Amino acid sequence: MLALPSAFATMGWFLGSFFILFCAGTTLFGLVLVKLSCDKIDRKASGFYDLMFRIDPYKMWIIDLVIGVKCYGVTISYLIIGGTLMPQVVLSISDSLGISAAHVPDVLINKYFWYVVVVACMIPICTVRHLKSLSMIGYLNMLAVAYIVAIMVYFSLAPKSWHLLPVPGPVVAFNWDKEALRTFPIILFAYTCSQNIIPVYNELYNSTLERTSIVTFTSVLSCAFVYLFVGLVGYFSFGAQVGNNVMAMYPDKGLFVGLGKLCVVLLAITSYPMQLYPSRASLLSLSRSWSYKPIIRSNEDGTEEAVPLLPEEPDSVIDSMPSRWFYGVTFAEILSGALIALLIDDLSIVLGFVGALGSTTISFIVPAYIYCMLYANDTKHWLYRASRALGVYGVVVLVLAFGANVLKLL
């Protein structure tokens, strides 16, 4: 959400709005394919990982790789958010206390200092082997979204606050070039939720395909309207001058904006371990290639059955890992992520890579592949053809968007 206005700036307000709605539609279709695939196997799958095992156990490494890379990229974006916003939070607090910015120690407004502080705060939390459910973080995230929207509403509707904002750049309706292609995955990433749809489908009260469809339709469209608001208001407020983190564009004076930025930083810190956990589990699982080979179990009736080594339970992988591997991967991810955040320091590039690699695979390619494997005998049905088109679309976007981000990085 913080990077969406910068994506609008590369595409124009009309094209950006179109892609917000288009990506919502393609994501909804991918979710429908996953739910239909679960129905095909009598809803026995416990998760995305387990569903892939039942279809093609020898390609389960793809899920590990995608989840590992995607979540790793998200942790880097959290570091960038923390390092970028904390100096502004310090200035906001000092201004509210009547302390001039000139009297604030330079170290407290140095983003590199705050990178170190943020990493130091997260290391103790990230070295635990188990994370209990922290549902309260989800509610705090929704409150943070509401707070950010309130800040944007105030600065867009209160004329007396306009002089505090930088002079906006030009605004266009339509633009498409390699820069727009580079930021397109940011919009894709905003809807990446397919890995959660199977647990929702299984755990929903009185769960049916229709009721789950209502949940997914309501969730995705409500996000789409929030994204439209943030993208349009952020773009019209700052024009082509909008930064890759829209919250950083608002003034440092006063606690109203300062507390909003601090809220975002705290949520990034508390959410960091929740992203590192699946990334670490996936990378550790990748190191055990034998875990992708199913065990052949003989049943009492004389039949044989392929049984996974509990691939859907990341705890089983983490528990069985020697401490040197566990801590080695943990510190390698944290330190390498911090180094990348220091070198790149551009939220749009990080989210562009994450969206190009992770979102296209999880939202489009894998759902289409699973559906086509399960419904291979019904190739003339329009859903089968549409699923193939969705898979091809995902591959094309992955290649083009990844290439555009590589060029931008170089």
mmCIF file of C-alpha atoms in Angstrom:
data_model
loop_
_atom_site.group_PDB
_atom_site.id
_atom_site.type_symbol
_atom_site.label_atom_id
_atom_site.label_comp_id
_atom_site.label_asym_id
_atom_site.label_seq_id
_atom_site.Cartn_x
_atom_site.Cartn_y
_atom_site.Cartn_z
ATOM 1 C CA MET A 1 0.000 0.000 0.000
ATOM 2 C CA LEU A 2 2.868 2.368 0.781
ATOM 3 C CA ALA A 3 4.375 1.835 -2.686
ATOM 4 C CA LEU A 4 1.172 1.949 -4.758
ATOM 5 C CA PRO A 5 1.227 5.725 -5.472
ATOM 6 C CA SER A 6 4.703 5.350 -6.998
ATOM 7 C CA ALA A 7 3.331 2.591 -9.234
ATOM 8 C CA PHE A 8 0.523 4.945 -10.300
ATOM 9 C CA ALA A 9 3.142 7.586 -11.090
ATOM 10 C CA THR A 10 4.784 5.282 -13.636
ATOM 11 C CA MET A 11 1.474 4.174 -15.226
ATOM 12 C CA GLY A 12 -0.841 7.160 -14.931
ATOM 13 C CA TRP A 13 -3.983 7.363 -12.811
ATOM 14 C CA PHE A 14 -6.293 5.671 -15.341
ATOM 15 C CA LEU A 15 -4.008 2.748 -16.197
ATOM 16 C CA GLY A 16 -3.068 2.289 -12.529
ATOM 17 C CA SER A 17 -6.742 2.139 -11.547
ATOM 18 C CA PHE A 18 -7.437 -0.345 -14.346
ATOM 19 C CA PHE A 19 -4.639 -2.654 -13.176
ATOM 20 C CA ILE A 20 -5.853 -2.469 -9.558
ATOM 21 C CA LEU A 21 -9.202 -3.901 -10.691
ATOM 22 C CA PHE A 22 -7.694 -6.248 -13.290
ATOM 23 C CA CYS A 23 -5.297 -7.820 -10.773
ATOM 24 C CA ALA A 24 -8.179 -8.207 -8.322
ATOM 25 C CA GLY A 25 -10.102 -10.143 -10.977
ATOM 26 C CA THR A 26 -7.213 -12.427 -11.948
ATOM 27 C CA THR A 27 -6.467 -13.106 -8.262
ATOM 28 C CA LEU A 28 -10.110 -14.046 -7.647
ATOM 29 C CA PHE A 29 -10.001 -16.444 -10.589
ATOM 30 C CA GLY A 30 -6.826 -18.068 -9.242
ATOM 31 C CA LEU A 31 -8.536 -18.521 -5.855
ATOM 32 C CA VAL A 32 -11.508 -20.160 -7.581
ATOM 33 C CA LEU A 33 -9.162 -22.626 -9.289
ATOM 34 C CA VAL A 34 -7.564 -23.549 -5.956
ATOM 35 C CA LYS A 35 -10.965 -24.156 -4.337
ATOM 36 C CA LEU A 36 -12.156 -26.277 -7.271
ATOM 37 C CA SER A 37 -8.928 -28.287 -7.059
ATOM 38 C CA CYS A 38 -9.590 -28.938 -3.359
ATOM 39 C CA ASP A 39 -13.101 -30.129 -4.191
ATOM 40 C CA LYS A 40 -11.686 -32.478 -6.814
ATOM 41 C CA ILE A 41 -9.716 -34.385 -4.166
ATOM 42 C CA ASP A 42 -12.602 -34.264 -1.648
ATOM 43 C CA ARG A 43 -11.016 -31.372 0.275
ATOM 44 C CA LYS A 44 -8.342 -33.569 1.829
ATOM 45 C CA ALA A 45 -5.550 -31.040 1.348
ATOM 46 C CA SER A 46 -4.520 -29.173 4.483
ATOM 47 C CA GLY A 47 -2.618 -26.451 2.654
ATOM 48 C CA PHE A 48 -0.947 -25.349 -0.566
ATOM 49 C CA TYR A 49 2.048 -27.529 0.190
ATOM 50 C CA ASP A 50 -0.081 -30.606 0.785
ATOM 51 C CA LEU A 51 -2.143 -29.949 -2.355
ATOM 52 C CA MET A 52 0.979 -29.887 -4.504
ATOM 53 C CA PHE A 53 2.140 -33.150 -2.922
ATOM 54 C CA ARG A 54 -1.073 -34.881 -3.944
ATOM 55 C CA ILE A 55 -0.680 -33.626 -7.508
ATOM 56 C CA ASP A 56 3.060 -33.921 -8.130
ATOM 57 C CA PRO A 57 5.255 -34.583 -5.056
ATOM 58 C CA TYR A 58 8.471 -34.212 -7.048
ATOM 59 C CA LYS A 59 7.683 -30.535 -7.811
ATOM 60 C CA MET A 60 7.057 -29.543 -4.197
ATOM 61 C CA TRP A 61 10.439 -27.809 -4.149
ATOM 62 C CA ILE A 62 8.834 -25.081 -6.269
ATOM 63 C CA ILE A 63 6.538 -24.153 -3.368
ATOM 64 C CA ASP A 64 9.504 -24.077 -0.993
ATOM 65 C CA LEU A 65 11.555 -21.905 -3.320
ATOM 66 C CA VAL A 66 8.748 -19.438 -4.045
ATOM 67 C CA ILE A 67 7.676 -19.046 -0.418
ATOM 68 C CA GLY A 68 11.291 -18.746 0.715
ATOM 69 C CA VAL A 69 12.117 -16.005 -1.805
ATOM 70 C CA LYS A 70 8.808 -14.135 -1.428
ATOM 71 C CA CYS A 71 8.885 -13.960 2.369
ATOM 72 C CA TYR A 72 12.590 -13.100 2.328
ATOM 73 C CA GLY A 73 11.851 -10.167 0.048
ATOM 74 C CA VAL A 74 9.095 -8.973 2.374
ATOM 75 C CA THR A 75 11.523 -8.945 5.323
ATOM 76 C CA ILE A 76 13.835 -6.698 3.296
ATOM 77 C CA SER A 77 10.955 -4.315 2.593
ATOM 78 C CA TYR A 78 10.234 -4.116 6.338
ATOM 79 C CA LEU A 79 13.854 -3.120 6.991
ATOM 80 C CA ILE A 80 13.637 -0.394 4.341
ATOM 81 C CA ILE A 81 10.397 0.920 5.859
ATOM 82 C CA GLY A 82 11.908 1.014 9.355
ATOM 83 C CA GLY A 83 15.143 2.674 8.276
ATOM 84 C CA THR A 84 13.351 5.267 6.126
ATOM 85 C CA LEU A 85 10.605 6.310 8.533
ATOM 86 C CA MET A 86 12.357 6.279 11.927
ATOM 87 C CA PRO A 87 14.428 9.464 11.301
ATOM 88 C CA GLN A 88 11.180 11.217 10.362
ATOM 89 C CA VAL A 89 9.494 9.877 13.506
ATOM 90 C CA VAL A 90 12.331 11.348 15.599
ATOM 91 C CA LEU A 91 11.897 14.745 13.927
ATOM 92 C CA SER A 92 8.127 14.644 14.474
ATOM 93 C CA ILE A 93 8.531 13.863 18.179
ATOM 94 C CA SER A 94 11.233 16.512 18.653
ATOM 95 C CA ASP A 95 9.065 19.116 16.909
ATOM 96 C CA SER A 96 6.101 18.304 19.176
ATOM 97 C CA LEU A 97 8.389 18.740 22.191
ATOM 98 C CA GLY A 98 9.587 22.114 20.958
ATOM 99 C CA ILE A 99 13.080 20.875 20.108
ATOM 100 C CA SER A 100 14.557 22.308 16.932
ATOM 101 C CA ALA A 101 15.745 19.826 14.310
ATOM 102 C CA ALA A 102 19.174 21.453 14.503
ATOM 103 C CA HIS A 103 19.489 20.317 18.119
ATOM 104 C CA VAL A 104 18.626 16.675 17.376
ATOM 105 C CA PRO A 105 21.782 14.490 17.378
ATOM 106 C CA ASP A 106 22.756 13.511 13.849
ATOM 107 C CA VAL A 107 22.889 9.828 14.757
ATOM 108 C CA LEU A 108 19.158 9.837 15.588
ATOM 109 C CA ILE A 109 18.232 10.990 12.089
ATOM 110 C CA ASN A 110 20.670 8.676 10.337
ATOM 111 C CA LYS A 111 18.795 5.903 8.551
ATOM 112 C CA TYR A 112 21.774 3.551 8.711
ATOM 113 C CA PHE A 113 21.747 3.821 12.492
ATOM 114 C CA TRP A 114 18.087 2.846 12.531
ATOM 115 C CA TYR A 115 18.738 -0.118 10.232
ATOM 116 C CA VAL A 116 21.119 -1.437 12.886
ATOM 117 C CA VAL A 117 18.624 -0.728 15.687
ATOM 118 C CA VAL A 118 15.747 -2.432 13.865
ATOM 119 C CA VAL A 119 17.853 -5.532 13.123
ATOM 120 C CA ALA A 120 19.106 -5.672 16.728
ATOM 121 C CA CYS A 121 15.514 -5.523 18.018
ATOM 122 C CA MET A 122 14.389 -8.366 15.765
ATOM 123 C CA ILE A 123 17.246 -10.859 16.226
ATOM 124 C CA PRO A 124 16.097 -12.172 19.659
ATOM 125 C CA ILE A 125 12.551 -12.747 18.357
ATOM 126 C CA CYS A 126 13.718 -14.407 15.151
ATOM 127 C CA THR A 127 15.872 -17.025 16.878
ATOM 128 C CA VAL A 128 12.948 -18.854 18.513
ATOM 129 C CA ARG A 129 11.956 -22.119 16.862
ATOM 130 C CA HIS A 130 8.204 -21.702 17.308
ATOM 131 C CA LEU A 131 5.908 -18.725 16.908
ATOM 132 C CA LYS A 132 2.509 -18.882 18.535
ATOM 133 C CA SER A 133 -0.465 -17.297 16.892
ATOM 134 C CA LEU A 134 -0.278 -13.506 17.092
ATOM 135 C CA SER A 135 -3.718 -12.585 15.805
ATOM 136 C CA MET A 136 -3.530 -9.225 17.578
ATOM 137 C CA ILE A 137 -0.924 -8.130 15.012
ATOM 138 C CA GLY A 138 -3.562 -8.585 12.330
ATOM 139 C CA TYR A 139 -5.958 -6.231 14.091
ATOM 140 C CA LEU A 140 -3.178 -3.698 14.644
ATOM 141 C CA ASN A 141 -2.369 -3.872 10.932
ATOM 142 C CA MET A 142 -5.969 -3.011 10.072
ATOM 143 C CA LEU A 143 -5.864 -0.081 12.510
ATOM 144 C CA ALA A 144 -2.615 1.075 10.878
ATOM 145 C CA VAL A 145 -4.294 0.936 7.453
ATOM 146 C CA ALA A 146 -7.163 3.051 8.791
ATOM 147 C CA TYR A 147 -4.694 5.532 10.314
ATOM 148 C CA ILE A 148 -2.767 5.888 7.042
ATOM 149 C CA VAL A 149 -6.018 6.441 5.141
ATOM 150 C CA ALA A 150 -7.056 9.087 7.713
ATOM 151 C CA ILE A 151 -3.745 10.946 7.228
ATOM 152 C CA MET A 152 -4.181 10.918 3.450
ATOM 153 C CA VAL A 153 -7.807 12.083 3.724
ATOM 154 C CA TYR A 154 -6.824 14.982 5.980
ATOM 155 C CA PHE A 155 -4.012 16.244 3.771
ATOM 156 C CA SER A 156 -6.147 15.931 0.636
ATOM 157 C CA LEU A 157 -9.242 17.697 2.023
ATOM 158 C CA ALA A 158 -7.809 20.321 4.433
ATOM 159 C CA PRO A 159 -6.571 23.330 2.390
ATOM 160 C CA LYS A 160 -4.656 24.746 5.368
ATOM 161 C CA SER A 161 -2.365 21.699 5.284
ATOM 162 C CA TRP A 162 -1.496 21.858 1.587
ATOM 163 C CA HIS A 163 1.374 24.295 2.101
ATOM 164 C CA LEU A 164 3.130 21.620 4.214
ATOM 165 C CA LEU A 165 3.353 19.263 1.244
ATOM 166 C CA PRO A 166 6.015 19.426 -1.484
ATOM 167 C CA VAL A 167 5.034 20.942 -4.816
ATOM 168 C CA PRO A 168 3.350 18.124 -6.797
ATOM 169 C CA GLY A 169 4.732 16.997 -10.103
ATOM 170 C CA PRO A 170 2.734 16.504 -13.315
ATOM 171 C CA VAL A 171 -0.158 14.045 -13.370
ATOM 172 C CA VAL A 172 -0.983 11.906 -16.424
ATOM 173 C CA ALA A 173 -3.796 9.480 -17.147
ATOM 174 C CA PHE A 174 -1.942 6.891 -19.215
ATOM 175 C CA ASN A 175 1.684 5.872 -19.557
ATOM 176 C CA TRP A 176 3.258 2.534 -20.416
ATOM 177 C CA ASP A 177 6.971 1.873 -20.677
ATOM 178 C CA LYS A 178 9.582 -0.352 -19.050
ATOM 179 C CA GLU A 179 9.304 1.628 -15.806
ATOM 180 C CA ALA A 180 5.566 0.891 -15.650
ATOM 181 C CA LEU A 181 6.301 -2.774 -16.342
ATOM 182 C CA ARG A 182 8.819 -2.750 -13.484
ATOM 183 C CA THR A 183 6.282 -1.447 -10.948
ATOM 184 C CA PHE A 184 3.372 -3.585 -12.169
ATOM 185 C CA PRO A 185 4.354 -6.473 -9.800
ATOM 186 C CA ILE A 186 3.775 -4.121 -6.852
ATOM 187 C CA ILE A 187 0.060 -4.291 -7.679
ATOM 188 C CA LEU A 188 0.273 -8.058 -8.141
ATOM 189 C CA PHE A 189 1.968 -8.428 -4.769
ATOM 190 C CA ALA A 190 -0.808 -6.437 -3.080
ATOM 191 C CA TYR A 191 -3.205 -9.343 -3.699
ATOM 192 C CA THR A 192 -0.956 -12.304 -2.950
ATOM 193 C CA CYS A 193 -3.141 -14.430 -0.674
ATOM 194 C CA SER A 194 -3.535 -17.779 -2.445
ATOM 195 C CA GLN A 195 -1.396 -19.610 0.106
ATOM 196 C CA ASN A 196 -4.063 -18.852 2.744
ATOM 197 C CA ILE A 197 -7.223 -19.819 0.869
ATOM 198 C CA ILE A 198 -7.115 -23.564 1.655
ATOM 199 C CA PRO A 199 -7.028 -23.153 5.473
ATOM 200 C CA VAL A 200 -9.819 -20.570 5.145
ATOM 201 C CA TYR A 201 -11.839 -22.988 3.019
ATOM 202 C CA ASN A 202 -11.325 -25.809 5.514
ATOM 203 C CA GLU A 203 -11.952 -23.802 8.694
ATOM 204 C CA LEU A 204 -14.858 -21.583 7.609
ATOM 205 C CA TYR A 205 -18.051 -22.242 9.578
ATOM 206 C CA ASN A 206 -20.550 -24.189 7.453
ATOM 207 C CA SER A 207 -17.958 -24.158 4.688
ATOM 208 C CA THR A 208 -19.186 -24.464 1.135
ATOM 209 C CA LEU A 209 -17.755 -23.336 -2.181
ATOM 210 C CA GLU A 210 -20.368 -20.578 -2.335
ATOM 211 C CA ARG A 211 -19.716 -19.269 1.192
ATOM 212 C CA THR A 212 -15.954 -19.299 0.673
ATOM 213 C CA SER A 213 -16.428 -17.449 -2.611
ATOM 214 C CA ILE A 214 -18.309 -14.726 -0.734
ATOM 215 C CA VAL A 215 -15.388 -14.422 1.696
ATOM 216 C CA THR A 216 -12.777 -14.188 -1.063
ATOM 217 C CA PHE A 217 -14.871 -11.833 -3.198
ATOM 218 C CA THR A 218 -15.519 -9.487 -0.253
ATOM 219 C CA SER A 219 -11.902 -9.564 0.942
ATOM 220 C CA VAL A 220 -10.263 -8.941 -2.418
ATOM 221 C CA LEU A 221 -12.694 -6.220 -3.516
ATOM 222 C CA SER A 222 -12.512 -4.365 -0.197
ATOM 223 C CA CYS A 223 -8.713 -4.360 -0.591
ATOM 224 C CA ALA A 224 -9.126 -3.139 -4.172
ATOM 225 C CA PHE A 225 -11.138 -0.104 -3.058
ATOM 226 C CA VAL A 226 -8.582 0.769 -0.359
ATOM 227 C CA TYR A 227 -5.773 0.387 -2.906
ATOM 228 C CA LEU A 228 -7.633 2.586 -5.397
ATOM 229 C CA PHE A 229 -8.060 5.299 -2.792
ATOM 230 C CA VAL A 230 -4.433 5.214 -1.636
ATOM 231 C CA GLY A 231 -3.045 5.032 -5.167
ATOM 232 C CA LEU A 232 -5.177 7.877 -6.531
ATOM 233 C CA VAL A 233 -4.924 10.202 -3.511
ATOM 234 C CA GLY A 234 -1.185 9.622 -3.146
ATOM 235 C CA TYR A 235 -0.583 10.205 -6.860
ATOM 236 C CA PHE A 236 -2.794 13.315 -7.141
ATOM 237 C CA SER A 237 -1.251 14.772 -3.956
ATOM 238 C CA PHE A 238 2.378 14.486 -5.119
ATOM 239 C CA GLY A 239 2.169 13.763 -8.855
ATOM 240 C CA ALA A 240 5.289 12.468 -10.533
ATOM 241 C CA GLN A 241 7.312 13.531 -7.465
ATOM 242 C CA VAL A 242 5.755 10.853 -5.231
ATOM 243 C CA GLY A 243 8.311 8.613 -3.538
ATOM 244 C CA ASN A 244 8.394 4.827 -3.320
ATOM 245 C CA ASN A 245 7.024 5.092 0.264
ATOM 246 C CA VAL A 246 4.098 7.518 0.317
ATOM 247 C CA MET A 247 4.148 7.926 4.109
ATOM 248 C CA ALA A 248 7.649 9.371 3.880
ATOM 249 C CA MET A 249 6.249 12.228 1.748
ATOM 250 C CA TYR A 250 4.116 13.679 4.520
ATOM 251 C CA PRO A 251 5.599 16.383 6.802
ATOM 252 C CA ASP A 252 7.644 15.599 9.890
ATOM 253 C CA LYS A 253 6.059 18.332 11.999
ATOM 254 C CA GLY A 254 3.468 17.278 14.583
ATOM 255 C CA LEU A 255 2.495 14.012 16.187
ATOM 256 C CA PHE A 256 -0.452 13.299 13.878
ATOM 257 C CA VAL A 257 1.782 12.121 11.030
ATOM 258 C CA GLY A 258 4.651 11.110 13.328
ATOM 259 C CA LEU A 259 2.516 8.587 15.203
ATOM 260 C CA GLY A 260 1.285 7.169 11.901
ATOM 261 C CA LYS A 261 4.851 6.610 10.738
ATOM 262 C CA LEU A 262 5.807 5.126 14.108
ATOM 263 C CA CYS A 263 2.820 2.779 13.886
ATOM 264 C CA VAL A 264 4.008 1.538 10.491
ATOM 265 C CA VAL A 265 7.554 1.008 11.820
ATOM 266 C CA LEU A 266 6.362 -0.950 14.874
ATOM 267 C CA LEU A 267 4.148 -3.138 12.730
ATOM 268 C CA ALA A 268 7.045 -3.809 10.370
ATOM 269 C CA ILE A 269 9.199 -4.890 13.324
ATOM 270 C CA THR A 270 6.516 -7.139 14.822
ATOM 271 C CA SER A 271 5.635 -8.636 11.428
ATOM 272 C CA TYR A 272 9.244 -9.305 10.414
ATOM 273 C CA PRO A 273 9.524 -12.596 12.383
ATOM 274 C CA MET A 274 6.208 -13.768 10.937
ATOM 275 C CA GLN A 275 7.718 -13.498 7.440
ATOM 276 C CA LEU A 276 11.133 -14.854 8.397
ATOM 277 C CA TYR A 277 9.560 -17.976 9.918
ATOM 278 C CA PRO A 278 8.056 -19.455 6.686
ATOM 279 C CA SER A 279 11.034 -18.257 4.644
ATOM 280 C CA ARG A 280 13.480 -20.037 6.963
ATOM 281 C CA ALA A 281 11.358 -23.195 7.087
ATOM 282 C CA SER A 282 11.189 -23.310 3.276
ATOM 283 C CA LEU A 283 14.929 -22.792 2.837
ATOM 284 C CA LEU A 284 15.702 -25.441 5.451
ATOM 285 C CA SER A 285 13.323 -27.808 3.710
ATOM 286 C CA LEU A 286 15.036 -27.116 0.387
ATOM 287 C CA SER A 287 18.297 -28.318 1.902
ATOM 288 C CA ARG A 288 16.688 -31.697 2.538
ATOM 289 C CA SER A 289 15.950 -32.860 -0.968
ATOM 290 C CA TRP A 290 14.988 -36.307 0.302
ATOM 291 C CA SER A 291 11.898 -34.799 1.948
ATOM 292 C CA TYR A 292 10.312 -34.449 -1.479
ATOM 293 C CA LYS A 293 10.422 -38.195 -2.080
ATOM 294 C CA PRO A 294 7.217 -39.806 -0.771
ATOM 295 C CA ILE A 295 7.302 -42.932 1.381
ATOM 296 C CA ILE A 296 5.465 -45.935 -0.074
ATOM 297 C CA ARG A 297 3.282 -47.357 2.690
ATOM 298 C CA SER A 298 1.582 -50.759 2.460
ATOM 299 C CA ASN A 299 -2.050 -50.744 3.649
ATOM 300 C CA GLU A 300 -3.904 -53.611 5.320
ATOM 301 C CA ASP A 301 -5.843 -54.382 2.146
ATOM 302 C CA GLY A 302 -2.600 -54.973 0.260
ATOM 303 C CA THR A 303 -2.622 -51.674 -1.631
ATOM 304 C CA GLU A 304 0.225 -49.211 -1.564
ATOM 305 C CA GLU A 305 -0.014 -45.489 -0.848
ATOM 306 C CA ALA A 306 2.442 -42.609 -1.223
ATOM 307 C CA VAL A 307 2.749 -40.746 2.071
ATOM 308 C CA PRO A 308 4.571 -37.396 2.540
ATOM 309 C CA LEU A 309 7.055 -36.787 5.309
ATOM 310 C CA LEU A 310 4.707 -34.233 6.875
ATOM 311 C CA PRO A 311 5.689 -31.537 4.359
ATOM 312 C CA GLU A 312 2.735 -29.390 5.390
ATOM 313 C CA GLU A 313 4.170 -29.021 8.903
ATOM 314 C CA PRO A 314 7.149 -26.627 8.866
ATOM 315 C CA ASP A 315 7.725 -27.339 12.569
ATOM 316 C CA SER A 316 8.791 -30.889 11.706
ATOM 317 C CA VAL A 317 11.527 -29.553 9.439
ATOM 318 C CA ILE A 318 12.712 -26.945 11.954
ATOM 319 C CA ASP A 319 12.663 -29.285 14.963
ATOM 320 C CA SER A 320 14.804 -31.890 13.234
ATOM 321 C CA MET A 321 17.427 -29.403 12.067
ATOM 322 C CA PRO A 322 20.744 -29.186 13.984
ATOM 323 C CA SER A 323 21.197 -25.913 15.823
ATOM 324 C CA ARG A 324 24.097 -24.836 13.626
ATOM 325 C CA TRP A 325 21.894 -25.063 10.529
ATOM 326 C CA PHE A 326 18.953 -23.338 12.203
ATOM 327 C CA TYR A 327 20.939 -20.408 13.569
ATOM 328 C CA GLY A 328 23.120 -20.245 10.478
ATOM 329 C CA VAL A 329 20.158 -19.814 8.120
ATOM 330 C CA THR A 330 18.494 -17.382 10.535
ATOM 331 C CA PHE A 331 21.490 -15.055 10.823
ATOM 332 C CA ALA A 332 22.298 -15.404 7.111
ATOM 333 C CA GLU A 333 18.801 -14.236 6.172
ATOM 334 C CA ILE A 334 18.790 -11.344 8.648
ATOM 335 C CA LEU A 335 22.267 -10.050 7.811
ATOM 336 C CA SER A 336 21.987 -10.501 4.048
ATOM 337 C CA GLY A 337 18.562 -8.832 4.102
ATOM 338 C CA ALA A 338 19.979 -5.884 6.036
ATOM 339 C CA LEU A 339 22.861 -5.591 3.560
ATOM 340 C CA ILE A 340 20.478 -5.620 0.580
ATOM 341 C CA ALA A 341 18.261 -3.004 2.278
ATOM 342 C CA LEU A 342 21.309 -0.769 2.785
ATOM 343 C CA LEU A 343 22.451 -1.150 -0.832
ATOM 344 C CA ILE A 344 19.086 -0.813 -2.574
ATOM 345 C CA ASP A 345 17.034 1.379 -0.208
ATOM 346 C CA ASP A 346 14.180 1.489 -2.753
ATOM 347 C CA LEU A 347 10.930 -0.120 -1.638
ATOM 348 C CA SER A 348 9.529 -0.294 -5.171
ATOM 349 C CA ILE A 349 12.469 -2.361 -6.466
ATOM 350 C CA VAL A 350 12.242 -4.897 -3.630
ATOM 351 C CA LEU A 351 8.469 -5.259 -4.007
ATOM 352 C CA GLY A 352 8.920 -5.421 -7.776
ATOM 353 C CA PHE A 353 11.170 -8.474 -7.459
ATOM 354 C CA VAL A 354 8.922 -10.076 -4.832
ATOM 355 C CA GLY A 355 5.835 -9.525 -6.941
ATOM 356 C CA ALA A 356 7.471 -10.704 -10.167
ATOM 357 C CA LEU A 357 8.806 -13.952 -8.682
ATOM 358 C CA GLY A 358 6.484 -14.786 -5.802
ATOM 359 C CA SER A 359 3.099 -13.335 -6.629
ATOM 360 C CA THR A 360 2.957 -14.549 -10.226
ATOM 361 C CA THR A 361 3.909 -18.083 -9.157
ATOM 362 C CA ILE A 362 1.644 -18.402 -6.117
ATOM 363 C CA SER A 363 -1.351 -16.502 -7.516
ATOM 364 C CA PHE A 364 -1.351 -17.656 -11.140
ATOM 365 C CA ILE A 365 1.153 -20.297 -12.228
ATOM 366 C CA VAL A 366 0.761 -22.858 -9.425
ATOM 367 C CA PRO A 367 -3.093 -22.648 -9.208
ATOM 368 C CA ALA A 368 -3.337 -23.037 -12.989
ATOM 369 C CA TYR A 369 -0.881 -25.951 -13.007
ATOM 370 C CA ILE A 370 -2.693 -27.791 -10.203
ATOM 371 C CA TYR A 371 -6.098 -27.287 -11.815
ATOM 372 C CA CYS A 372 -4.894 -28.475 -15.229
ATOM 373 C CA MET A 373 -3.322 -31.597 -13.677
ATOM 374 C CA LEU A 374 -6.519 -32.495 -11.810
ATOM 375 C CA TYR A 375 -8.865 -31.745 -14.701
ATOM 376 C CA ALA A 376 -6.677 -33.156 -17.470
ATOM 377 C CA ASN A 377 -9.623 -35.190 -18.817
ATOM 378 C CA ASP A 378 -11.791 -32.117 -19.302
ATOM 379 C CA THR A 379 -9.621 -30.084 -21.655
ATOM 380 C CA LYS A 380 -12.542 -28.712 -23.688
ATOM 381 C CA HIS A 381 -14.197 -27.011 -20.727
ATOM 382 C CA TRP A 382 -13.854 -23.223 -20.693
ATOM 383 C CA LEU A 383 -12.445 -23.281 -17.162
ATOM 384 C CA TYR A 384 -9.588 -25.524 -18.279
ATOM 385 C CA ARG A 385 -8.748 -23.216 -21.159
ATOM 386 C CA ALA A 386 -9.043 -20.159 -18.949
ATOM 387 C CA SER A 387 -6.749 -21.745 -16.361
ATOM 388 C CA ARG A 388 -4.123 -22.402 -19.027
ATOM 389 C CA ALA A 389 -4.407 -18.782 -20.129
ATOM 390 C CA LEU A 390 -3.934 -17.681 -16.516
ATOM 391 C CA GLY A 391 -0.800 -19.820 -16.234
ATOM 392 C CA VAL A 392 0.643 -18.426 -19.467
ATOM 393 C CA TYR A 393 -0.174 -14.904 -18.286
ATOM 394 C CA GLY A 394 1.692 -15.567 -15.047
ATOM 395 C CA VAL A 395 4.788 -16.851 -16.858
ATOM 396 C CA VAL A 396 4.858 -13.886 -19.276
ATOM 397 C CA VAL A 397 4.499 -11.349 -16.462
ATOM 398 C CA LEU A 398 7.178 -13.123 -14.409
ATOM 399 C CA VAL A 399 9.733 -13.020 -17.228
ATOM 400 C CA LEU A 400 9.035 -9.460 -18.402
ATOM 401 C CA ALA A 401 8.639 -7.878 -14.949
ATOM 402 C CA PHE A 402 11.659 -9.670 -13.510
ATOM 403 C CA GLY A 403 13.749 -8.560 -16.472
ATOM 404 C CA ALA A 404 12.578 -4.949 -16.099
ATOM 405 C CA ASN A 405 13.517 -4.921 -12.412
ATOM 406 C CA VAL A 406 16.937 -6.399 -13.166
ATOM 407 C CA LEU A 407 17.578 -3.627 -15.703
ATOM 408 C CA LYS A 408 16.460 -1.000 -13.194
ATOM 409 C CA LEU A 409 18.742 -2.454 -10.525
ATOM 410 C CA LEU A 410 21.704 -2.494 -12.885
#
